[in-house]
Amino acid sequence: GEGVQHTNNRNDPFELTMTHDEDDTLYPIAVLIDELKNEDVGLRLKSIRRLSTIALALGEERTRDELLPFLADNVDDEDEILLAMAEELGQFVPYVGGKEHAKCLLVPLESLCTVEETVVRDKAVESIVHVCTHLKDEDIVQYGVPAVKV
């Protein structure tokens, strides 16, 4: 039959995040929250892979104030998801406001350094090192050095 199946739906839910209605700025984060709590690992992974698009839709400030704390608080239990998150966050400097705000990426990345799976930890460390190359000099001493010591 033609039942509604979210897992095989060819209409990419990503398109929904770009619609413009009154709740325009709230919508992408709401969709992300739903998808990241979904039991389907494939859907969660797809969401993580779209984090940069969601960050663009939210803007730098809301990415820092809402998206990153959400990601830091909702650590997935699937290594595949955590690995993707460690990878995505390493490329996130432009989405949080560049050099001025790069330090905010260290918190969620540091929590990924404590995961049991070595591959995830290694990627998180690699991302921390990458983010540290974008920190302001004074932030390197205050935030970068402690992060690398984890």
Coordinates of C-alpha atoms in Angstrom, one line a residue:
G1 CA 0.0 0.0 0.0
E2 CA 0.8 3.7 0.0
G3 CA 1.2 4.0 3.7
V4 CA 3.2 6.9 5.1
Q5 CA 6.7 5.6 5.7
H6 CA 9.2 8.2 7.1
T7 CA 12.2 6.0 6.6
N8 CA 11.9 5.5 2.8
N9 CA 10.2 8.9 2.1
R10 CA 11.9 10.3 -1.0
N11 CA 10.7 13.8 -0.2
D12 CA 13.7 15.0 1.7
P13 CA 12.5 16.7 5.0
F14 CA 15.4 19.1 4.5
E15 CA 13.2 21.0 2.1
L16 CA 10.7 21.6 4.9
T17 CA 13.3 23.5 6.9
M18 CA 13.6 26.1 4.2
T19 CA 9.9 27.0 4.1
H20 CA 9.1 30.6 5.2
D21 CA 6.2 30.9 7.7
E22 CA 5.9 32.7 11.0
D23 CA 7.8 30.0 12.9
D24 CA 10.5 30.1 10.2
T25 CA 13.4 30.4 12.6
L26 CA 12.0 27.9 15.1
Y27 CA 11.2 25.3 12.6
P28 CA 14.6 23.9 11.6
I29 CA 15.6 23.3 15.2
A30 CA 12.2 21.7 15.9
V31 CA 12.7 19.3 13.0
L32 CA 16.2 18.6 14.0
I33 CA 15.1 17.8 17.6
D34 CA 12.5 15.4 16.3
E35 CA 14.9 13.7 13.9
L36 CA 17.6 13.4 16.5
K37 CA 15.2 11.7 18.8
N38 CA 13.9 9.3 16.1
E39 CA 14.6 5.6 16.6
D40 CA 15.8 5.3 13.0
V41 CA 19.6 5.6 13.0
G42 CA 19.6 6.5 9.3
L43 CA 17.4 9.5 9.9
R44 CA 19.5 10.7 12.9
L45 CA 22.6 10.4 10.8
K46 CA 21.0 12.3 7.9
S47 CA 20.2 15.1 10.4
I48 CA 23.7 15.3 11.7
R49 CA 25.0 15.5 8.2
R50 CA 22.7 18.5 7.6
L51 CA 23.9 20.4 10.7
S52 CA 25.6 23.0 8.7
T53 CA 22.5 23.7 6.7
I54 CA 20.5 24.0 9.9
A55 CA 23.1 26.3 11.4
L56 CA 22.9 28.5 8.3
A57 CA 19.1 28.7 8.7
L58 CA 19.4 29.5 12.4
G59 CA 22.2 32.1 12.1
E60 CA 25.4 32.3 14.1
E61 CA 23.9 33.5 17.4
R62 CA 21.2 30.9 17.6
T63 CA 23.6 28.2 16.5
R64 CA 25.8 29.1 19.5
D65 CA 22.9 29.6 22.0
E66 CA 20.5 26.8 21.0
L67 CA 22.0 24.3 18.6
L68 CA 25.3 23.6 20.3
P69 CA 23.9 23.3 23.8
F70 CA 21.2 21.0 22.4
L71 CA 23.9 18.8 20.7
A72 CA 26.0 18.8 23.9
D73 CA 23.0 17.7 26.0
N74 CA 21.7 15.0 23.6
V75 CA 24.7 12.8 23.1
D76 CA 23.6 9.9 20.9
D77 CA 24.5 6.3 21.8
E78 CA 25.3 5.2 18.3
D79 CA 29.0 5.5 17.4
E80 CA 28.2 6.2 13.8
I81 CA 26.2 9.3 14.8
L82 CA 28.8 10.5 17.2
L83 CA 31.6 10.1 14.6
A84 CA 29.5 12.2 12.1
M85 CA 28.9 14.8 14.8
A86 CA 32.6 15.1 15.7
E87 CA 33.4 15.5 12.0
E88 CA 30.7 18.1 11.3
L89 CA 31.5 20.2 14.4
G90 CA 35.1 20.4 13.3
Q91 CA 34.0 22.3 10.2
F92 CA 31.6 24.5 12.2
V93 CA 33.8 27.6 12.9
P94 CA 32.1 29.7 10.1
Y95 CA 28.6 28.9 11.4
V96 CA 29.3 30.1 15.0
G97 CA 30.8 33.4 14.0
G98 CA 34.4 32.6 13.2
K99 CA 37.4 33.3 15.3
E100 CA 35.5 35.4 17.8
H101 CA 33.3 32.5 18.8
A102 CA 35.1 29.3 17.8
K103 CA 35.7 28.4 21.4
C104 CA 32.0 27.5 21.9
L105 CA 32.7 24.4 19.7
L106 CA 35.1 23.0 22.2
V107 CA 32.4 22.0 24.8
P108 CA 30.5 19.6 22.6
L109 CA 33.7 18.3 21.1
E110 CA 35.2 17.7 24.5
S111 CA 32.2 15.6 25.5
L112 CA 32.8 13.5 22.3
C113 CA 36.4 12.9 23.6
T114 CA 35.0 10.9 26.5
V115 CA 33.1 8.4 24.3
E116 CA 34.3 4.8 24.6
E117 CA 34.7 4.3 20.9
T118 CA 38.3 5.2 19.8
V119 CA 37.4 6.2 16.3
V120 CA 34.9 8.8 17.7
R121 CA 37.5 10.1 20.2
D122 CA 40.2 10.4 17.5
K123 CA 37.9 12.4 15.2
A124 CA 36.8 14.6 18.1
V125 CA 40.5 15.3 19.0
E126 CA 41.2 16.0 15.3
S127 CA 38.3 18.4 15.2
I128 CA 39.4 20.1 18.4
V129 CA 42.8 20.7 16.9
H130 CA 41.2 22.1 13.7
V131 CA 39.0 24.4 15.8
C132 CA 42.0 25.5 17.8
T133 CA 43.7 26.7 14.7
H134 CA 40.9 29.2 14.4
L135 CA 40.9 30.5 17.9
K136 CA 42.0 34.0 18.9
D137 CA 45.4 33.9 20.7
E138 CA 44.0 34.5 24.1
D139 CA 41.3 31.8 23.6
I140 CA 44.0 29.3 22.7
V141 CA 45.5 29.6 26.2
Q142 CA 42.2 29.8 28.0
Y143 CA 40.2 27.2 26.1
G144 CA 42.4 25.4 23.6
V145 CA 45.1 24.1 25.8
P146 CA 42.7 22.6 28.4
A147 CA 40.7 21.0 25.6
V148 CA 43.7 19.3 24.1
K149 CA 44.7 18.0 27.5
V150 CA 41.4 16.1 27.8

